[in-house]
Amino acid sequence: SEEFQRIIRLKNLADIAIDLGFHAVVYRDKNVALEVLELEEFADLERDKVIEELLVKYIKEPMEIMVFLRLVESLENIADAAAEMAAVVAMDLPVHEVLELAEEESREIVANVRIPEKLSGKTLGELGLEKLGAMVVAIKKGSQWYPLPSQETKLSRDDILILKLYSPGEDVIEKLLPKDKVRKTKTIMAAPNP
């Protein structure tokens, strides 16, 4: 059903928000923090749509709707927690020393990549990003977020792919995204481990 698909989408948005929120804090990355704040606002809108659909469908079944409403609110609370983490970075507040240790141990890279005109109409699978070790955690199309897109997802000019990979260095992104195929809008990454 449509409302169940929306709940799954909200769950995926919350997962991505908390993951990127943690990334923003560990790497003190203001750009990712701002993306998380925007993603949380989108999750708020999704929550409202789900609640509206549930109320219309289950208005005569109050006990059934209560379970769904609690689930939806819990998922949105996760997105709120991600926004609270990201706000620490967005407001340039100090980060605890334990998180600095996490940064030293991690090899995570997150990149936002804008799709050029010549890749418009291709599918995500045609880019071959999975073969290179990259995971597309979301696609942003205008103000809409699409978490965990399938390999069949068609791309359009100016879509923004949120990629995640684990490797020590920006050279991986250069190999992953050759300049003649995709131009980077920003790369957010930790300092490579020695």
PDB file of C-alpha atoms in Angstrom:
ATOM      1  CA  SER A   1       0.000   0.000   0.000  1.00  0.00           C
ATOM      2  CA  GLU A   2       1.047   3.583  -0.580  1.00  0.00           C
ATOM      3  CA  GLU A   3       1.168   4.557   3.098  1.00  0.00           C
ATOM      4  CA  PHE A   4       3.382   1.540   3.864  1.00  0.00           C
ATOM      5  CA  GLN A   5       5.775   2.595   1.071  1.00  0.00           C
ATOM      6  CA  ARG A   6       5.875   6.104   2.567  1.00  0.00           C
ATOM      7  CA  ILE A   7       6.711   4.644   5.994  1.00  0.00           C
ATOM      8  CA  ILE A   8       9.583   2.667   4.452  1.00  0.00           C
ATOM      9  CA  ARG A   9      10.773   5.823   2.705  1.00  0.00           C
ATOM     10  CA  LEU A  10      10.647   7.733   5.989  1.00  0.00           C
ATOM     11  CA  LYS A  11      12.645   4.939   7.662  1.00  0.00           C
ATOM     12  CA  ASN A  12      15.284   5.138   4.913  1.00  0.00           C
ATOM     13  CA  LEU A  13      15.430   8.938   5.204  1.00  0.00           C
ATOM     14  CA  ALA A  14      15.954   8.625   8.978  1.00  0.00           C
ATOM     15  CA  ASP A  15      18.739   6.051   8.438  1.00  0.00           C
ATOM     16  CA  ILE A  16      20.542   8.295   5.975  1.00  0.00           C
ATOM     17  CA  ALA A  17      20.066  11.388   8.132  1.00  0.00           C
ATOM     18  CA  ILE A  18      21.561   9.740  11.223  1.00  0.00           C
ATOM     19  CA  ASP A  19      24.457   8.315   9.213  1.00  0.00           C
ATOM     20  CA  LEU A  20      25.255  11.648   7.563  1.00  0.00           C
ATOM     21  CA  GLY A  21      24.699  13.469  10.867  1.00  0.00           C
ATOM     22  CA  PHE A  22      27.318  11.282  12.503  1.00  0.00           C
ATOM     23  CA  HIS A  23      29.645  11.872   9.556  1.00  0.00           C
ATOM     24  CA  ALA A  24      29.152  15.644   9.877  1.00  0.00           C
ATOM     25  CA  VAL A  25      30.041  15.575  13.573  1.00  0.00           C
ATOM     26  CA  VAL A  26      33.010  13.216  13.319  1.00  0.00           C
ATOM     27  CA  TYR A  27      34.562  15.167  10.437  1.00  0.00           C
ATOM     28  CA  ARG A  28      33.236  18.558  11.513  1.00  0.00           C
ATOM     29  CA  ASP A  29      31.846  18.931   8.011  1.00  0.00           C
ATOM     30  CA  LYS A  30      29.584  21.926   7.741  1.00  0.00           C
ATOM     31  CA  ASN A  31      28.407  21.125   4.192  1.00  0.00           C
ATOM     32  CA  VAL A  32      27.141  17.696   5.202  1.00  0.00           C
ATOM     33  CA  ALA A  33      25.627  19.186   8.372  1.00  0.00           C
ATOM     34  CA  LEU A  34      23.606  21.622   6.266  1.00  0.00           C
ATOM     35  CA  GLU A  35      22.444  18.758   4.022  1.00  0.00           C
ATOM     36  CA  VAL A  36      21.291  16.857   7.118  1.00  0.00           C
ATOM     37  CA  LEU A  37      19.299  19.874   8.326  1.00  0.00           C
ATOM     38  CA  GLU A  38      17.617  20.085   4.920  1.00  0.00           C
ATOM     39  CA  LEU A  39      16.979  16.332   4.893  1.00  0.00           C
ATOM     40  CA  GLU A  40      15.346  16.556   8.333  1.00  0.00           C
ATOM     41  CA  GLU A  41      12.961  19.250   7.074  1.00  0.00           C
ATOM     42  CA  PHE A  42      12.060  16.970   4.165  1.00  0.00           C
ATOM     43  CA  ALA A  43      11.465  14.111   6.647  1.00  0.00           C
ATOM     44  CA  ASP A  44       9.057  16.399   8.537  1.00  0.00           C
ATOM     45  CA  LEU A  45       7.048  16.894   5.343  1.00  0.00           C
ATOM     46  CA  GLU A  46       7.058  13.158   4.631  1.00  0.00           C
ATOM     47  CA  ARG A  47       5.847  12.459   8.174  1.00  0.00           C
ATOM     48  CA  ASP A  48       2.955  14.868   7.689  1.00  0.00           C
ATOM     49  CA  LYS A  49       1.951  13.184   4.411  1.00  0.00           C
ATOM     50  CA  VAL A  50       2.057   9.736   5.996  1.00  0.00           C
ATOM     51  CA  ILE A  51      -0.040  10.852   8.961  1.00  0.00           C
ATOM     52  CA  GLU A  52      -2.598  12.436   6.646  1.00  0.00           C
ATOM     53  CA  GLU A  53      -2.860   9.247   4.567  1.00  0.00           C
ATOM     54  CA  LEU A  54      -3.160   7.090   7.675  1.00  0.00           C
ATOM     55  CA  LEU A  55      -5.898   9.264   9.158  1.00  0.00           C
ATOM     56  CA  VAL A  56      -7.927   9.088   5.961  1.00  0.00           C
ATOM     57  CA  LYS A  57      -7.542   5.315   5.584  1.00  0.00           C
ATOM     58  CA  TYR A  58      -7.858   4.192   9.215  1.00  0.00           C
ATOM     59  CA  ILE A  59     -10.153   6.841  10.700  1.00  0.00           C
ATOM     60  CA  LYS A  60     -12.614   4.156  11.830  1.00  0.00           C
ATOM     61  CA  GLU A  61      -9.883   1.906  13.269  1.00  0.00           C
ATOM     62  CA  PRO A  62      -8.241   3.954  16.062  1.00  0.00           C
ATOM     63  CA  MET A  63      -6.163   1.104  17.528  1.00  0.00           C
ATOM     64  CA  GLU A  64      -4.641   0.235  14.178  1.00  0.00           C
ATOM     65  CA  ILE A  65      -3.775   3.835  13.424  1.00  0.00           C
ATOM     66  CA  MET A  66      -2.084   4.260  16.831  1.00  0.00           C
ATOM     67  CA  VAL A  67       0.578   1.667  15.966  1.00  0.00           C
ATOM     68  CA  PHE A  68       1.342   3.372  12.657  1.00  0.00           C
ATOM     69  CA  LEU A  69       1.400   6.845  14.212  1.00  0.00           C
ATOM     70  CA  ARG A  70       3.863   5.779  16.899  1.00  0.00           C
ATOM     71  CA  LEU A  71       6.113   4.220  14.284  1.00  0.00           C
ATOM     72  CA  VAL A  72       6.010   7.322  12.085  1.00  0.00           C
ATOM     73  CA  GLU A  73       6.769   9.632  15.016  1.00  0.00           C
ATOM     74  CA  SER A  74       9.653   7.419  16.137  1.00  0.00           C
ATOM     75  CA  LEU A  75      11.183   7.515  12.669  1.00  0.00           C
ATOM     76  CA  GLU A  76      10.853  11.272  12.517  1.00  0.00           C
ATOM     77  CA  ASN A  77      12.472  11.519  15.966  1.00  0.00           C
ATOM     78  CA  ILE A  78      15.519   9.744  14.523  1.00  0.00           C
ATOM     79  CA  ALA A  79      15.738  12.400  11.801  1.00  0.00           C
ATOM     80  CA  ASP A  80      15.399  15.059  14.536  1.00  0.00           C
ATOM     81  CA  ALA A  81      18.326  13.486  16.411  1.00  0.00           C
ATOM     82  CA  ALA A  82      20.419  13.638  13.237  1.00  0.00           C
ATOM     83  CA  ALA A  83      19.558  17.312  12.851  1.00  0.00           C
ATOM     84  CA  GLU A  84      20.579  17.969  16.452  1.00  0.00           C
ATOM     85  CA  MET A  85      23.961  16.338  15.780  1.00  0.00           C
ATOM     86  CA  ALA A  86      24.394  18.315  12.576  1.00  0.00           C
ATOM     87  CA  ALA A  87      23.425  21.561  14.291  1.00  0.00           C
ATOM     88  CA  VAL A  88      26.502  21.226  16.522  1.00  0.00           C
ATOM     89  CA  VAL A  89      28.661  21.445  13.414  1.00  0.00           C
ATOM     90  CA  ALA A  90      26.505  24.023  11.619  1.00  0.00           C
ATOM     91  CA  MET A  91      26.833  26.339  14.655  1.00  0.00           C
ATOM     92  CA  ASP A  92      30.601  25.690  14.982  1.00  0.00           C
ATOM     93  CA  LEU A  93      30.280  24.287  18.505  1.00  0.00           C
ATOM     94  CA  PRO A  94      33.244  22.303  19.877  1.00  0.00           C
ATOM     95  CA  VAL A  95      33.326  18.545  19.289  1.00  0.00           C
ATOM     96  CA  HIS A  96      34.256  16.093  22.050  1.00  0.00           C
ATOM     97  CA  GLU A  97      37.738  14.529  21.920  1.00  0.00           C
ATOM     98  CA  VAL A  98      36.256  11.019  21.627  1.00  0.00           C
ATOM     99  CA  LEU A  99      34.923  11.975  18.197  1.00  0.00           C
ATOM    100  CA  GLU A 100      38.389  13.084  17.167  1.00  0.00           C
ATOM    101  CA  LEU A 101      39.571   9.526  17.876  1.00  0.00           C
ATOM    102  CA  ALA A 102      36.766   8.182  15.671  1.00  0.00           C
ATOM    103  CA  GLU A 103      37.964  10.448  12.867  1.00  0.00           C
ATOM    104  CA  GLU A 104      41.483   9.042  13.105  1.00  0.00           C
ATOM    105  CA  GLU A 105      40.175   5.467  12.777  1.00  0.00           C
ATOM    106  CA  SER A 106      37.687   5.986   9.942  1.00  0.00           C
ATOM    107  CA  ARG A 107      38.248   5.932   6.206  1.00  0.00           C
ATOM    108  CA  GLU A 108      34.817   7.110   5.162  1.00  0.00           C
ATOM    109  CA  ILE A 109      34.321   9.419   2.205  1.00  0.00           C
ATOM    110  CA  VAL A 110      31.041  11.128   1.375  1.00  0.00           C
ATOM    111  CA  ALA A 111      30.684  12.993  -1.901  1.00  0.00           C
ATOM    112  CA  ASN A 112      27.882  14.979  -3.483  1.00  0.00           C
ATOM    113  CA  VAL A 113      27.977  14.642  -7.251  1.00  0.00           C
ATOM    114  CA  ARG A 114      25.885  16.656  -9.692  1.00  0.00           C
ATOM    115  CA  ILE A 115      24.829  14.791 -12.844  1.00  0.00           C
ATOM    116  CA  PRO A 116      25.691  16.610 -16.096  1.00  0.00           C
ATOM    117  CA  GLU A 117      23.438  16.780 -19.170  1.00  0.00           C
ATOM    118  CA  LYS A 118      25.284  14.003 -21.018  1.00  0.00           C
ATOM    119  CA  LEU A 119      24.334  11.459 -18.308  1.00  0.00           C
ATOM    120  CA  SER A 120      20.692  12.526 -18.203  1.00  0.00           C
ATOM    121  CA  GLY A 121      18.416   9.580 -19.002  1.00  0.00           C
ATOM    122  CA  LYS A 122      20.933   6.951 -17.920  1.00  0.00           C
ATOM    123  CA  THR A 123      20.184   4.644 -15.018  1.00  0.00           C
ATOM    124  CA  LEU A 124      22.150   4.561 -11.815  1.00  0.00           C
ATOM    125  CA  GLY A 125      23.324   1.053 -12.698  1.00  0.00           C
ATOM    126  CA  GLU A 126      24.781   2.271 -15.990  1.00  0.00           C
ATOM    127  CA  LEU A 127      27.232   4.484 -14.052  1.00  0.00           C
ATOM    128  CA  GLY A 128      28.818   1.368 -12.525  1.00  0.00           C
ATOM    129  CA  LEU A 129      29.393   2.997  -9.154  1.00  0.00           C
ATOM    130  CA  GLU A 130      28.789  -0.200  -7.145  1.00  0.00           C
ATOM    131  CA  LYS A 131      31.564  -1.969  -9.041  1.00  0.00           C
ATOM    132  CA  LEU A 132      33.935   0.746  -7.876  1.00  0.00           C
ATOM    133  CA  GLY A 133      32.925   0.385  -4.235  1.00  0.00           C
ATOM    134  CA  ALA A 134      30.604   3.370  -3.956  1.00  0.00           C
ATOM    135  CA  MET A 135      27.142   3.237  -2.450  1.00  0.00           C
ATOM    136  CA  VAL A 136      24.547   5.778  -3.529  1.00  0.00           C
ATOM    137  CA  VAL A 137      22.747   6.502  -0.263  1.00  0.00           C
ATOM    138  CA  ALA A 138      20.360   9.049  -1.768  1.00  0.00           C
ATOM    139  CA  ILE A 139      19.496  11.077  -4.829  1.00  0.00           C
ATOM    140  CA  LYS A 140      18.306  14.631  -4.463  1.00  0.00           C
ATOM    141  CA  LYS A 141      16.081  15.802  -7.328  1.00  0.00           C
ATOM    142  CA  GLY A 142      15.270  19.459  -6.734  1.00  0.00           C
ATOM    143  CA  SER A 143      13.850  19.582  -3.213  1.00  0.00           C
ATOM    144  CA  GLN A 144      12.874  15.874  -3.192  1.00  0.00           C
ATOM    145  CA  TRP A 145      15.049  13.224  -1.536  1.00  0.00           C
ATOM    146  CA  TYR A 146      15.058   9.594  -2.699  1.00  0.00           C
ATOM    147  CA  PRO A 147      16.855   7.325  -0.225  1.00  0.00           C
ATOM    148  CA  LEU A 148      18.575   4.106  -1.288  1.00  0.00           C
ATOM    149  CA  PRO A 149      17.643   4.326  -4.983  1.00  0.00           C
ATOM    150  CA  SER A 150      17.556   1.187  -7.128  1.00  0.00           C
ATOM    151  CA  GLN A 151      19.995   0.553  -9.969  1.00  0.00           C
ATOM    152  CA  GLU A 152      17.096   1.159 -12.389  1.00  0.00           C
ATOM    153  CA  THR A 153      16.596   4.745 -11.185  1.00  0.00           C
ATOM    154  CA  LYS A 154      16.755   7.119 -14.155  1.00  0.00           C
ATOM    155  CA  LEU A 155      19.005  10.125 -13.702  1.00  0.00           C
ATOM    156  CA  SER A 156      18.312  13.680 -14.794  1.00  0.00           C
ATOM    157  CA  ARG A 157      20.577  16.663 -15.303  1.00  0.00           C
ATOM    158  CA  ASP A 158      21.418  18.366 -11.990  1.00  0.00           C
ATOM    159  CA  ASP A 159      20.327  15.413  -9.842  1.00  0.00           C
ATOM    160  CA  ILE A 160      22.683  15.186  -6.894  1.00  0.00           C
ATOM    161  CA  LEU A 161      23.982  11.765  -5.903  1.00  0.00           C
ATOM    162  CA  ILE A 162      25.008  11.357  -2.269  1.00  0.00           C
ATOM    163  CA  LEU A 163      27.787   8.755  -2.441  1.00  0.00           C
ATOM    164  CA  LYS A 164      29.542   6.912   0.334  1.00  0.00           C
ATOM    165  CA  LEU A 165      32.693   4.867   0.072  1.00  0.00           C
ATOM    166  CA  TYR A 166      35.463   3.682   2.312  1.00  0.00           C
ATOM    167  CA  SER A 167      39.000   4.252   1.137  1.00  0.00           C
ATOM    168  CA  PRO A 168      42.034   6.259   2.168  1.00  0.00           C
ATOM    169  CA  GLY A 169      42.200   9.209  -0.154  1.00  0.00           C
ATOM    170  CA  GLU A 170      40.579  11.485  -2.668  1.00  0.00           C
ATOM    171  CA  ASP A 171      42.249   9.637  -5.561  1.00  0.00           C
ATOM    172  CA  VAL A 172      39.498   7.011  -5.203  1.00  0.00           C
ATOM    173  CA  ILE A 173      36.873   9.635  -6.009  1.00  0.00           C
ATOM    174  CA  GLU A 174      38.939  10.771  -8.985  1.00  0.00           C
ATOM    175  CA  LYS A 175      38.973   7.180 -10.285  1.00  0.00           C
ATOM    176  CA  LEU A 176      35.329   6.715  -9.406  1.00  0.00           C
ATOM    177  CA  LEU A 177      34.142   9.899 -11.067  1.00  0.00           C
ATOM    178  CA  PRO A 178      36.314  10.803 -14.057  1.00  0.00           C
ATOM    179  CA  LYS A 179      36.063  14.469 -14.969  1.00  0.00           C
ATOM    180  CA  ASP A 180      34.728  13.630 -18.423  1.00  0.00           C
ATOM    181  CA  LYS A 181      31.743  11.745 -16.925  1.00  0.00           C
ATOM    182  CA  VAL A 182      30.630  13.521 -13.762  1.00  0.00           C
ATOM    183  CA  ARG A 183      31.741  16.751 -12.167  1.00  0.00           C
ATOM    184  CA  LYS A 184      32.026  16.955  -8.401  1.00  0.00           C
ATOM    185  CA  THR A 185      30.149  19.698  -6.636  1.00  0.00           C
ATOM    186  CA  LYS A 186      31.863  19.056  -3.348  1.00  0.00           C
ATOM    187  CA  THR A 187      33.759  16.270  -1.716  1.00  0.00           C
ATOM    188  CA  ILE A 188      33.575  15.747   1.978  1.00  0.00           C
ATOM    189  CA  MET A 189      36.119  13.396   3.418  1.00  0.00           C
ATOM    190  CA  ALA A 190      38.316  12.578   6.353  1.00  0.00           C
ATOM    191  CA  ALA A 191      42.021  13.001   6.259  1.00  0.00           C
ATOM    192  CA  PRO A 192      43.534   9.736   5.003  1.00  0.00           C
ATOM    193  CA  ASN A 193      45.141   7.438   7.556  1.00  0.00           C
ATOM    194  CA  PRO A 194      48.917   7.089   7.200  1.00  0.00           C
TER     195      PRO A 194
END
